[in-house]
Coordinates of C-alpha atoms and ligand atoms in Angstrom, one line a residue:
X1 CA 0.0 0.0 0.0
X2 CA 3.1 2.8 1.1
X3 CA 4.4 1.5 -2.6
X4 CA 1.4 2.6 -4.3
X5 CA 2.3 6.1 -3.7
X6 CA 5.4 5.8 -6.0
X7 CA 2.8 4.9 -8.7
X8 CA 2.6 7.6 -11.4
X9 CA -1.2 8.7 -11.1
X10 CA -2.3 7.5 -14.9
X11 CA -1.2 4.3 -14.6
X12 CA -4.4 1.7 -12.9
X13 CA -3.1 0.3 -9.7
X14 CA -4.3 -3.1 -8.8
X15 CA -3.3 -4.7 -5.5
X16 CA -3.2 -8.2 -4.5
X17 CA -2.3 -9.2 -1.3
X18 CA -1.9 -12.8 -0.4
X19 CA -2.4 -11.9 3.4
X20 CA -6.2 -11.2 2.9
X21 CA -7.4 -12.3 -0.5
X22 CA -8.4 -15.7 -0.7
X23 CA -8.0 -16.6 -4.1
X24 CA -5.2 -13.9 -4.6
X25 CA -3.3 -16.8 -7.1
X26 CA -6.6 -16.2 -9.2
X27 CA -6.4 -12.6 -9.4
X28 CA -2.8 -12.5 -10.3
X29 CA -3.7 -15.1 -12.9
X30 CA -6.5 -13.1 -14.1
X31 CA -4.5 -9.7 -13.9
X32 CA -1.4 -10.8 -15.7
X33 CA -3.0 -12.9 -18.3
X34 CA -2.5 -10.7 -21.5
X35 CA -1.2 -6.8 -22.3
X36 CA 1.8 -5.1 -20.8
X37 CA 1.4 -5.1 -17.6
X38 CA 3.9 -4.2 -14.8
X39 CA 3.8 -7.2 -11.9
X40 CA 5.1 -5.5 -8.9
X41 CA 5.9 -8.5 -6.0
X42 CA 7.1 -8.0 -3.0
X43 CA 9.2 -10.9 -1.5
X44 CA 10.5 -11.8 1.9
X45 CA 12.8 -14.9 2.5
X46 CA 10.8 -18.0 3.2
X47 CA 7.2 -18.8 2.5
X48 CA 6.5 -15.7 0.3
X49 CA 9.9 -16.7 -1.9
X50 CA 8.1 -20.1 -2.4
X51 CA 5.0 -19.1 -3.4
X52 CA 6.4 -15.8 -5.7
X53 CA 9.1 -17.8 -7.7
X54 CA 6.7 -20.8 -9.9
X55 CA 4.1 -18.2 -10.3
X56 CA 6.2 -15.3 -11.6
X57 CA 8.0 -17.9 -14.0
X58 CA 4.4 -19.5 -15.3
X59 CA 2.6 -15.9 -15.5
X60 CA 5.7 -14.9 -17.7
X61 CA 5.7 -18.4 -19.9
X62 CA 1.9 -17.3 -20.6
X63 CA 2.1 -13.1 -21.1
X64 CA 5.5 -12.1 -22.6
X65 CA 4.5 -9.1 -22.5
X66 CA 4.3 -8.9 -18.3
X67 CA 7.3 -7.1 -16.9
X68 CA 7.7 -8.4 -13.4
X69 CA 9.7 -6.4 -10.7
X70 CA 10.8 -7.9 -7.8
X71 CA 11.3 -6.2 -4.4
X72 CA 11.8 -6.1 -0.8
X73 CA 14.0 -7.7 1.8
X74 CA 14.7 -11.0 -0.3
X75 CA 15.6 -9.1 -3.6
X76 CA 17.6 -6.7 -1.9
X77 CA 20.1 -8.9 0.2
X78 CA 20.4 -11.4 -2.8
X79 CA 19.9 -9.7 -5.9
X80 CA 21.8 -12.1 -8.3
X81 CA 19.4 -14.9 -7.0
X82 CA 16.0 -13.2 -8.2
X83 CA 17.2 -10.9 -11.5
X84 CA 18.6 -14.0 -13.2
X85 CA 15.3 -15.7 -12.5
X86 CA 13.4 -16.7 -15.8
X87 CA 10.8 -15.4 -13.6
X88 CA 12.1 -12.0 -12.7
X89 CA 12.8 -8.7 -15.0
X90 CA 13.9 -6.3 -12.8
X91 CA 15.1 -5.8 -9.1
X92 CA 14.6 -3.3 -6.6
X93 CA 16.9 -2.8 -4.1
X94 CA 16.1 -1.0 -1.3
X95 CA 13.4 1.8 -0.6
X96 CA 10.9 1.5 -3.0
X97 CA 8.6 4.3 -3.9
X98 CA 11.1 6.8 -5.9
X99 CA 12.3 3.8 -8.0
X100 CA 8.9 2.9 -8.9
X101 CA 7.9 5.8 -10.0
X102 CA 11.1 6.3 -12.7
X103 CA 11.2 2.6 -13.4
X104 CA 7.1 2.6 -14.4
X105 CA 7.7 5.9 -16.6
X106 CA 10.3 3.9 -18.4
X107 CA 8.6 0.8 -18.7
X108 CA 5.2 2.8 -19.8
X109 CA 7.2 4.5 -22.3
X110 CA 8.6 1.8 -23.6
X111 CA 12.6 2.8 -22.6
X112 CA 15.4 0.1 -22.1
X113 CA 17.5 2.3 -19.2
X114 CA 18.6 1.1 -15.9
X115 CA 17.0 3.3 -13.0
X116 CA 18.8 4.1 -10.2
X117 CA 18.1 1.6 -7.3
X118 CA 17.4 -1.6 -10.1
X119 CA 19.3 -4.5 -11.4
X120 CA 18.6 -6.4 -13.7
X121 CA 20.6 -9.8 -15.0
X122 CA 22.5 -9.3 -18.4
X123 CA 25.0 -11.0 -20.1
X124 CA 25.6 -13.4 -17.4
X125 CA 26.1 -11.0 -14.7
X126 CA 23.9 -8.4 -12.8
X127 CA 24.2 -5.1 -14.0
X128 CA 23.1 -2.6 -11.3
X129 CA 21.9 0.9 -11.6
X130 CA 23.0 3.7 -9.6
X131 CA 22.5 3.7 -6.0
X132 CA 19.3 5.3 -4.9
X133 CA 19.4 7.9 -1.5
X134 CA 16.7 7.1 0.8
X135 CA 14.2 9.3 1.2
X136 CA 11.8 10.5 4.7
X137 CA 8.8 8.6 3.7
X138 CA 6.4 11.1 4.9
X139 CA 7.5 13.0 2.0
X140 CA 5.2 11.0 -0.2
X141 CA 2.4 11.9 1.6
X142 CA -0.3 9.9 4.6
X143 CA -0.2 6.5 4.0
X144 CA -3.2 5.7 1.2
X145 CA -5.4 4.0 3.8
X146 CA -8.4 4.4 1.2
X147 CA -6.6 2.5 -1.5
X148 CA -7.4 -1.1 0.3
X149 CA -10.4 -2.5 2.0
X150 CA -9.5 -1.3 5.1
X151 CA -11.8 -3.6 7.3
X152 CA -9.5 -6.8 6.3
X153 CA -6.6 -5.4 7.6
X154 CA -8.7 -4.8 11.0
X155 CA -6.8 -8.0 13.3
X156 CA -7.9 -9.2 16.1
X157 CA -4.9 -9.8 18.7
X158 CA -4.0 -9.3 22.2
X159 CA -3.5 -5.9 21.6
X160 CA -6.9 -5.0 21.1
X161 CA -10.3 -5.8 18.9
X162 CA -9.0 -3.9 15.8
X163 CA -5.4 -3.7 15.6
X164 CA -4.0 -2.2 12.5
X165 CA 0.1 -1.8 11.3
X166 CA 1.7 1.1 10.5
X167 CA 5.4 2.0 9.4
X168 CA 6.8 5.8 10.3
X169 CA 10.9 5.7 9.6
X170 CA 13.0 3.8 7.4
X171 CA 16.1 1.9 8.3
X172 CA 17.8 1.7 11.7
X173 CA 20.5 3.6 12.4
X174 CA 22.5 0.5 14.1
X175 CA 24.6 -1.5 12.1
X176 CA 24.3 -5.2 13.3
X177 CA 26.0 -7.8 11.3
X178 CA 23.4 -9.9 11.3
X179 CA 20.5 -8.0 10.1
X180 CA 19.3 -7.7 6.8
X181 CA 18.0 -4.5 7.2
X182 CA 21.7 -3.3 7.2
X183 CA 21.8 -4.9 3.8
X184 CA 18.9 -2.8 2.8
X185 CA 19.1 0.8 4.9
X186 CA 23.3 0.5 5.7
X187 CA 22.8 2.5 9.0
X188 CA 20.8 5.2 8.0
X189 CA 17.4 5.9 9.5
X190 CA 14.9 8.6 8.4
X191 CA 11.7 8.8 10.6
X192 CA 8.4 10.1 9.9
X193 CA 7.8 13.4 12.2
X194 CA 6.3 12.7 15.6
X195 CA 3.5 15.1 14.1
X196 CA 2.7 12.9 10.8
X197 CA 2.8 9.8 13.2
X198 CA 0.7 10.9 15.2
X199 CA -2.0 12.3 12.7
X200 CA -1.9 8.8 11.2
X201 CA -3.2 7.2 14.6
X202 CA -5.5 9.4 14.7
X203 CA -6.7 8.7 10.8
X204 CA -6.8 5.2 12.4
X205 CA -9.0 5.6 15.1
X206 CA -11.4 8.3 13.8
X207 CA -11.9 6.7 10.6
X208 CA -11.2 2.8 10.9
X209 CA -12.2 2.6 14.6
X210 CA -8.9 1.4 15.8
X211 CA -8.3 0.6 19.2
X212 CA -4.7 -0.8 19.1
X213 CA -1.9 -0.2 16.5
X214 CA 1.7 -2.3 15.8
X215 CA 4.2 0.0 14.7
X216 CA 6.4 -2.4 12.1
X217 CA 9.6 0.6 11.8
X218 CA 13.0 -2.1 12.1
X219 CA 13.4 0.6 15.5
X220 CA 10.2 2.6 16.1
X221 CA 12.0 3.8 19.6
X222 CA 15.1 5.1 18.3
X223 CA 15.0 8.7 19.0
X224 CA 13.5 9.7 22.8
X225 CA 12.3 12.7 21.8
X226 CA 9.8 11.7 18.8
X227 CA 9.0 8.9 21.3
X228 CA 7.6 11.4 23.6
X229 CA 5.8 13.7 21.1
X230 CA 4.4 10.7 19.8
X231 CA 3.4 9.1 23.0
X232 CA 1.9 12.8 23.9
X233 CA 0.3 12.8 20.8
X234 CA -1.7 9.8 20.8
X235 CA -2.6 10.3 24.6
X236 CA -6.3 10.2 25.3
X237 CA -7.0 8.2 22.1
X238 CA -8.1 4.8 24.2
X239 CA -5.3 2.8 21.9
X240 CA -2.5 0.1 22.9
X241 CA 0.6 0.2 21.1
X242 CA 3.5 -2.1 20.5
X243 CA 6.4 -1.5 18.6
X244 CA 10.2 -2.5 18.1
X245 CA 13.6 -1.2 19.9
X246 CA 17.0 -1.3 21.2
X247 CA 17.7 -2.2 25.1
X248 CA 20.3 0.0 25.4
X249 CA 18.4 3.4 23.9
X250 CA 14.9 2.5 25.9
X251 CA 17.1 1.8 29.1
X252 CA 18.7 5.9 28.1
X253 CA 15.2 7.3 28.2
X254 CA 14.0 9.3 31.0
X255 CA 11.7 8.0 33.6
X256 CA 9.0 10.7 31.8
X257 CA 9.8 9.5 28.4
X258 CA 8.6 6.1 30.3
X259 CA 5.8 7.0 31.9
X260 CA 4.6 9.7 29.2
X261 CA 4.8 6.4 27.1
X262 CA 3.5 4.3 29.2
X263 CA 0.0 6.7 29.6
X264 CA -0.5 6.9 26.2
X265 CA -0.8 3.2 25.9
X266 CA 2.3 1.6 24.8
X267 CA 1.9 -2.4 26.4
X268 CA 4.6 -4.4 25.0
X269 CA 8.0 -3.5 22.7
X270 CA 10.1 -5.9 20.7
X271 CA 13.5 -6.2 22.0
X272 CA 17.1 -8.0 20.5
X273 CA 18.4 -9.0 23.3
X274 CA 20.1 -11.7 20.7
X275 CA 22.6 -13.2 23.5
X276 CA 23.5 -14.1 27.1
X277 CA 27.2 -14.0 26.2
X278 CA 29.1 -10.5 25.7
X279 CA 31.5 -11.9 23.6
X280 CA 28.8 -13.0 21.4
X281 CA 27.4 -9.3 21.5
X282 CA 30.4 -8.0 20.6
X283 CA 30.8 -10.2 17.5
X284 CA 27.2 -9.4 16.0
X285 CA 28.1 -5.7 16.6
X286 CA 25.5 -4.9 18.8
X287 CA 26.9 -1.4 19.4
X288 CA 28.3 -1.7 23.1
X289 CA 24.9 -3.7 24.1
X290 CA 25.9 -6.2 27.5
X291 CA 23.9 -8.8 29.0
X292 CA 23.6 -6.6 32.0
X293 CA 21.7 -4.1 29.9
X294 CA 19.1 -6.3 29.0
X295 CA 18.5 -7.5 32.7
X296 CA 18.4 -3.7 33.8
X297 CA 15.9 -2.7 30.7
X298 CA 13.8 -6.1 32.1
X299 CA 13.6 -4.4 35.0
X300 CA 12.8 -0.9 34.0
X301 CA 10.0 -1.5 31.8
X302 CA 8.1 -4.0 34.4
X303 CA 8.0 -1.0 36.8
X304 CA 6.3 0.9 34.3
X305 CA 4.1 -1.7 33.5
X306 CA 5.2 -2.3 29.9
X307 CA 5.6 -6.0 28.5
X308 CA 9.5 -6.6 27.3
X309 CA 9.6 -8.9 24.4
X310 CA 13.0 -10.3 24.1
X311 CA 14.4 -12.2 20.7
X312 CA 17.4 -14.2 21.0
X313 CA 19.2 -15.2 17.8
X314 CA 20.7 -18.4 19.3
X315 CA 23.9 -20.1 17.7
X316 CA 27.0 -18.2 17.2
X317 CA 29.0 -19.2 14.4
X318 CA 32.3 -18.6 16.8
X319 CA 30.8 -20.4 20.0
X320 CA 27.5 -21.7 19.7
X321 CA 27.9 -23.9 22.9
X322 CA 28.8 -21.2 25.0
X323 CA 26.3 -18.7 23.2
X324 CA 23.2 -21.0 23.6
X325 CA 23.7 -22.1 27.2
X326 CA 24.1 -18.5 28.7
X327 CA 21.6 -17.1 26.6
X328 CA 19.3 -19.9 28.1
X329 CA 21.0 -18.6 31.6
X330 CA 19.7 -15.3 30.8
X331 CA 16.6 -15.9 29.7
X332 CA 15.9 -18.1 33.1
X333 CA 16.9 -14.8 35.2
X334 CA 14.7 -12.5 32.9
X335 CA 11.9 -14.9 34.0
X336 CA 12.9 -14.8 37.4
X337 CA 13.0 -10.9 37.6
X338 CA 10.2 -10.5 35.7
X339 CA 7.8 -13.2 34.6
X340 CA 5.5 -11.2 32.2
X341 CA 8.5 -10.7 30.0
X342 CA 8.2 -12.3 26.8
X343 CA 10.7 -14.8 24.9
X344 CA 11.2 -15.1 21.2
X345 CA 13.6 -17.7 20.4
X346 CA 15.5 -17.8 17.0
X347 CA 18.3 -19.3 15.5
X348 CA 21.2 -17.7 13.7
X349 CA 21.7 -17.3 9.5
X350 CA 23.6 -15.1 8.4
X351 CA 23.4 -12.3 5.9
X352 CA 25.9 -11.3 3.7
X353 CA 27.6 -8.6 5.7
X354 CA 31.5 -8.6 6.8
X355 CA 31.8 -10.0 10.5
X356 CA 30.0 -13.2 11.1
X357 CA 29.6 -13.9 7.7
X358 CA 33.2 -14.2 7.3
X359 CA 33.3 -16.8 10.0
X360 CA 30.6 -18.2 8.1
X361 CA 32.4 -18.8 5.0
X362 CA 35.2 -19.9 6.7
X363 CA 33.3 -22.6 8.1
X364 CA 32.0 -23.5 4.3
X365 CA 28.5 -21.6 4.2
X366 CA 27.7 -20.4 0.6
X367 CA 24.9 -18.9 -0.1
X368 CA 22.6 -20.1 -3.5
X369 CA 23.3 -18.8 -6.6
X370 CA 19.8 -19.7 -8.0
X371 CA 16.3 -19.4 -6.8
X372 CA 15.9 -22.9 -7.8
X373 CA 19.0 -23.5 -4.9
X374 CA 16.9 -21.3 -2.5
X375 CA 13.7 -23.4 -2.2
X376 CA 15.4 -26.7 -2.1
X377 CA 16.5 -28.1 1.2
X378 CA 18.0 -27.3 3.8
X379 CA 18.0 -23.6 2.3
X380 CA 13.8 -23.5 1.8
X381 CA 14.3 -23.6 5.7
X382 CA 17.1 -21.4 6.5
X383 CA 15.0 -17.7 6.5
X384 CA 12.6 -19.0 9.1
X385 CA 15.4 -18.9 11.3
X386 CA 14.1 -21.9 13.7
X387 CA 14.9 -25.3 11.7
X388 CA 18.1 -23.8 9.6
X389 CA 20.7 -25.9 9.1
X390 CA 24.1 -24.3 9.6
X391 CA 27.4 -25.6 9.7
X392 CA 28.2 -25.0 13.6
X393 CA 25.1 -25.5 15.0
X394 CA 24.7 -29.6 15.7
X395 CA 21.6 -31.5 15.8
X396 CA 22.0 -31.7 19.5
X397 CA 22.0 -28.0 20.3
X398 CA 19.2 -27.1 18.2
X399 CA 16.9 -29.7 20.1
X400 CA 18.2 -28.4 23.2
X401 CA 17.1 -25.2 22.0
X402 CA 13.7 -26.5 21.1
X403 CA 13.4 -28.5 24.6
X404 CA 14.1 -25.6 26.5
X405 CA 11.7 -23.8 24.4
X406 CA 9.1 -26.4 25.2
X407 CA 9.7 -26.1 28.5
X408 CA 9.3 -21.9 28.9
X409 CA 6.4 -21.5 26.5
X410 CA 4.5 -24.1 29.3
X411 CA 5.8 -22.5 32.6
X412 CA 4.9 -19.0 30.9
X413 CA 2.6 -19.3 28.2
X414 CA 3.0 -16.4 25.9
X415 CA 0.3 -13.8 26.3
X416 CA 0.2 -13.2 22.6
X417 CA -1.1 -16.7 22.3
X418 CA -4.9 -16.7 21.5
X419 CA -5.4 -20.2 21.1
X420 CA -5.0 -21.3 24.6
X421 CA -8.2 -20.6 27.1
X422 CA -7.4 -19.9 30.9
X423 CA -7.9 -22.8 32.0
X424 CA -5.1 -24.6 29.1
X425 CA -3.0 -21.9 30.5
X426 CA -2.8 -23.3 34.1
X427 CA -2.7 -27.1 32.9
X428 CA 0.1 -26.1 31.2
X429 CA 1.8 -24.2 33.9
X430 CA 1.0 -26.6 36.5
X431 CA 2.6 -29.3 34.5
X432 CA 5.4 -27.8 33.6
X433 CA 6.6 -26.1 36.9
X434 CA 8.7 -28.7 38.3
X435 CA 10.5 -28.9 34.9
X436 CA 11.4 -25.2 34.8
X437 CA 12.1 -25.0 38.8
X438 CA 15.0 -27.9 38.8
X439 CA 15.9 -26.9 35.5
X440 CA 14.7 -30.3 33.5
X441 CA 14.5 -29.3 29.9
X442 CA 15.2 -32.4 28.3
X443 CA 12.7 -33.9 25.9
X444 CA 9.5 -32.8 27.2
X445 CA 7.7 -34.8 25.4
X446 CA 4.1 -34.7 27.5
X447 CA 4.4 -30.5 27.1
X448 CA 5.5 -30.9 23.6
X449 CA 2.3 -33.3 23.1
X450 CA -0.1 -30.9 25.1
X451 CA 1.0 -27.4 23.1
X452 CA 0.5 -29.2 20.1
X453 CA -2.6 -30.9 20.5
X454 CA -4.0 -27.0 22.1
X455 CA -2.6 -25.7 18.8
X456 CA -0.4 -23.3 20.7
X457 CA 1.5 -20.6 18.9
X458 CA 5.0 -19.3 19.8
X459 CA 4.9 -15.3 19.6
X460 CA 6.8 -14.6 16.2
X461 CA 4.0 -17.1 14.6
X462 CA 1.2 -14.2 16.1
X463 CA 3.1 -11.6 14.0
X464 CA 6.0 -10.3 15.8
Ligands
B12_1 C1 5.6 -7.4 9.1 C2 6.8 -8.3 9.0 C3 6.4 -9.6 8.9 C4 5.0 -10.1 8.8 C5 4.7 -10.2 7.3 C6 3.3 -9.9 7.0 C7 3.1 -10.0 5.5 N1 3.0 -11.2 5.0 O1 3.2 -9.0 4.8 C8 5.2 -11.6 9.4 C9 5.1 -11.5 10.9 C10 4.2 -12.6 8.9 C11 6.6 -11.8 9.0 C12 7.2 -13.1 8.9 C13 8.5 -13.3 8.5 N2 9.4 -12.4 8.4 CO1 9.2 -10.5 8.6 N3 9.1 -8.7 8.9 C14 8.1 -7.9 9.0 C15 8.6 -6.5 9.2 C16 8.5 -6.2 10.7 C17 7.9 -5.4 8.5 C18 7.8 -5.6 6.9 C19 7.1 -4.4 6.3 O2 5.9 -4.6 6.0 N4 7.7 -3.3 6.3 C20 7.1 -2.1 5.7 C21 7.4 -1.9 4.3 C22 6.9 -0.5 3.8 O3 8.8 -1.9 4.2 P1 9.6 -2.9 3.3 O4 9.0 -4.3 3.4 O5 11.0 -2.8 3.5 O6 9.3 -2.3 1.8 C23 10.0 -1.3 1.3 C24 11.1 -1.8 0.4 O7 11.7 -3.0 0.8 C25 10.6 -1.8 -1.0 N5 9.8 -2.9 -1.5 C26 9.2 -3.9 -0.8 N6 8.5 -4.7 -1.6 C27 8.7 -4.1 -2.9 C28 8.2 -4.6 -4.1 C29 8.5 -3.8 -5.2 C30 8.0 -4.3 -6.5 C31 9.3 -2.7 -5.1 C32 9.6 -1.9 -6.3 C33 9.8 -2.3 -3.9 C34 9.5 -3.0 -2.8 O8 9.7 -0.6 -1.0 C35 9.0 -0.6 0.3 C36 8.8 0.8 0.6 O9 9.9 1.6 0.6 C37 10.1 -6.6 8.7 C38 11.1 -5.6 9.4 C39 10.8 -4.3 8.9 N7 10.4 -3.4 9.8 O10 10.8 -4.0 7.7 C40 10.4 -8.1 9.0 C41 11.4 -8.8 8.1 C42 11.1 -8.4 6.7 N8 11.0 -10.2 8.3 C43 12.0 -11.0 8.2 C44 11.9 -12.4 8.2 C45 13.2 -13.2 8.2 C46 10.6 -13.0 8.3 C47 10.4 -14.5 8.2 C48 11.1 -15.2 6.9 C49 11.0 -15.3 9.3 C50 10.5 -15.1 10.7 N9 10.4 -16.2 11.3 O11 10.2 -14.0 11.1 C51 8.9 -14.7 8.2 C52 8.4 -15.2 6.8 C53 7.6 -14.1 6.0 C54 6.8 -14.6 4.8 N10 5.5 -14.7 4.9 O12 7.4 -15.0 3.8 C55 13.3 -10.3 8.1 C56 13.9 -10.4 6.7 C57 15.4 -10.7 6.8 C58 16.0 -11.2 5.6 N11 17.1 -11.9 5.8 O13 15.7 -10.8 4.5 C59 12.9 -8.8 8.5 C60 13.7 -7.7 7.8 C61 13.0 -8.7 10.0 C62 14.5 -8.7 10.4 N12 15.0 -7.5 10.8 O14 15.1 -9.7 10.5 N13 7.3 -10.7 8.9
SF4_2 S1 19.0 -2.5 15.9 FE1 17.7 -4.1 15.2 S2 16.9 -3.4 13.2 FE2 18.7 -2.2 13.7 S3 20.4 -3.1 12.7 FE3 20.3 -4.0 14.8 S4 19.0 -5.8 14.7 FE4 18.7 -4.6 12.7

């Protein structure tokens, strides 16, 4: 929907979105079928690369005439994968919205030029055009709310009755080496003003009735001060708000940035706490973050009665042994300190970025060269971060991962979780207490049994 603003006016828009059309296969099918027409996809790692790749290729075999652009976070980190595609035409890399515009005027008007921020595959080798400056994305106007049937995109979660996303900045102005947004954004980060935010909230709740909102920026709570204006902003309008940041900027805020934030409704944010090992820290170039920040930021937000979510990214290349058990350490004493705290567990790839990825090729990780190499095993696995198959990380660790996990999600079933009625919630509990109080993680078996037969569902499979 943001892309559509990058759309020249003239041109018909159509969107498609496989998240709430059922039959959205049908409609591309339908869309595409004959005529020059643009196909504009945008493609994550993992399910949406699985689904995107045979369809592009077979609505291509059938309209020659379709020009299909690729973009998002999979195109961008691995750009020679998608444009040499049979499937794929062009590449966007990075932001999209000024490069759709320029690249739609030349495709309308029939010119063969590279635009600045595409590549496309030529001659054997990817050809890229200029690099594109990212651009404030308030600059392209409030977000085109009318453009989609609103009412789908109105979610029920535990946030509220109608929770709806929105994005305010681009990038992150951290550079962690294991984050594809780096890849994307390279440490730059240009929010939306606090003032634009907060009139989109309010376009939320005035027009769409919504009572809770997920802000989806890679670091919503980087700068305190449009924190604040934001949180003072959106006071008084009855919402809860979740959102993602660091631990060690949210632990530098002011006990008023806290509490102004806390008033206006924020309930839980979205922490990388990554690792219970410094050392590990230091090698994914966390920016000075320690362990002992993460237990102090635990601690902060509970006495302002905000819900930490913490996500571990288990499984350093260097140490994973050492990583995984005091990461599992930590997240017993972030339990202990604060038991509403939230756990997300997930298990290191890489991106290509110097740092671990070096380790990483050391250790004889290559990334595919083909899509066709990206959905066969074990790489069809390795974006969803929990079953990926690297080098360093053994069999054995990973279920020791996954037993823990077993274990944690029973003791403290995650609130985000609306599968499980009150009463599942204590079974669980009950059962698993012993476990988690002498430290018994191995194979849990009866909990594994019990979560699955409940249909239980970890937190990053609710949407964060
Ligand atoms: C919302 C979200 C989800 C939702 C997706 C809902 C949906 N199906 O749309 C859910 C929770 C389901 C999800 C799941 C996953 N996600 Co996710 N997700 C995000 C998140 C938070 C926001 C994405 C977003 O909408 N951004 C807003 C838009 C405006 O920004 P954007 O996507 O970057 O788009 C801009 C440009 O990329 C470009 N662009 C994008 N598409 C296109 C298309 C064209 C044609 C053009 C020209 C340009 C273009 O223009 C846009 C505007 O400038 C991002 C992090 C982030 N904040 O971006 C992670 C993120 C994209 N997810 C990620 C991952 C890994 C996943 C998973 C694979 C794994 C997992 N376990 O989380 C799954 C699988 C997703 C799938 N279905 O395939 C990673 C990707 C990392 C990587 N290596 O590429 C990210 C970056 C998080 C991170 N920091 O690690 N995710
Ligand atoms: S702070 Fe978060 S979003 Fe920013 S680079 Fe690091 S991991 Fe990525």
């Amino acid at each position: 929907m943001l892309l559509s603003r990058g759309i020249p006016p003239h041109l018909p828009v159509q969107i498609i979105d496989g998240n709430v059309d059922s039959d959205a296969v049908g409609a591309l099918r339908g869309a595409c079928a004959t005529g020059k027409v643009a196909l504009l996809v945008t493609v994550m790692p993992g399910p949406q690369l699985r689904v995107a790749t045979p369809l592009c290729r077979e609505l291509k075999a059938r309209n020659p005439e379709l020009v299909v652009v690729w973009g998002g976070y999979f195109p961008s980190v691995h750009p020679e994968a998608a444009a040499r595609d049979a499937g794929v035409d062009v590449v966007v890399i990075g932001q999209g919205e000024g490069t759709i515009t320029e690249l739609l005027g030349a495709i309308d008007g029939g010119a063969d030029r590279l635009v600045p921020g595409t590549a496309v595959w030529r001659d054997g080798r990817l050809v890229r055009g200029e690099a594109r400056a990212i651009v404030v994305s308030e600059r392209y106007g409030a977000t085109p709310f009318a453009s989609v049937a609103m009412e789908r995109y109105a979610a029920r979660t535990f946030l509220g009755k109608r929770t709806f996303n929105l994005h305010t900045s681009v990038g992150c102005p951290y550079l962690c080496n294991f984050c594809a947004v780096v890849n994307l954004y390279a440490g730059r980060w240009l929010p939306d003003s606090a003032a634009h935010v907060v009139g989109e909230v309010q376009t939320l709740v005035s027009r769409y009735r919504a009572d809770a909102i997920e802000f989806h920026d890679n670091n919503f709570f980087a700068w305190e001060k449009r924190c604040r204006e934001v949180a003072d902003g959106v006071r008084g309008l009855g919402i809860r708000y979740w959102g993602e940041g660091r631990v060690d900027t949210m632990l530098g805020f002011s006990g008023a940035t806290w509490e102004a934030m806390s008033a206006s409704g924020l309930a839980m944010v979205f922490f990388g706490a990554e690792s219970g090992d410094d050392e590990a820290l230091e090698r994914m170039d966390k920016g000075g973050l320690r362990v002992a920040d993460t237990r102090a930021l635990n601690r902060l937000a509970l006495r302002h009665g905000v819900v930490p979510e913490f996500s571990f990214v288990l499984g350093n290349a260097t140490d994973p042994e050492r990583d995984v058990h005091l990461s599992l350490e930590l997240i017993r004493a972030l339990k202990a300190d604060n038991p509403a705290c939230e756990i997300i567990l997930y298990l290191y790839t890489p991106v290509p970025l110097p740092g671990q990825w070096d380790e990483a090729k050391r250790l004889g990780m290559a990334f595919p060269e083909t899509l066709d190499g990206w959905l066969a095993p074990p790489w069809s696995d390795f974006d969803h971060r929990r079953t990926a198959s690297t080098p360093w990380m053994t069999r054995a660790l990973r279920e020791k991962v996954y037993d823990f996990e077993a274990v944690l999600n029973a003791r403290f079933p995650s609130w985000t979780d609306r599968n499980l009625g009150p009463l599942q919630r204590r079974i669980l509990s009950t059962f698993a207490r012993p476990r988690w109080r002498f430290g018994l993680h191995q194979s849990p078996v009866e909990l594994k049994l019990l979560q699955r037969a409940w249909g239980y569902r970890r937190p990053e499979e609710m949407g964060f």
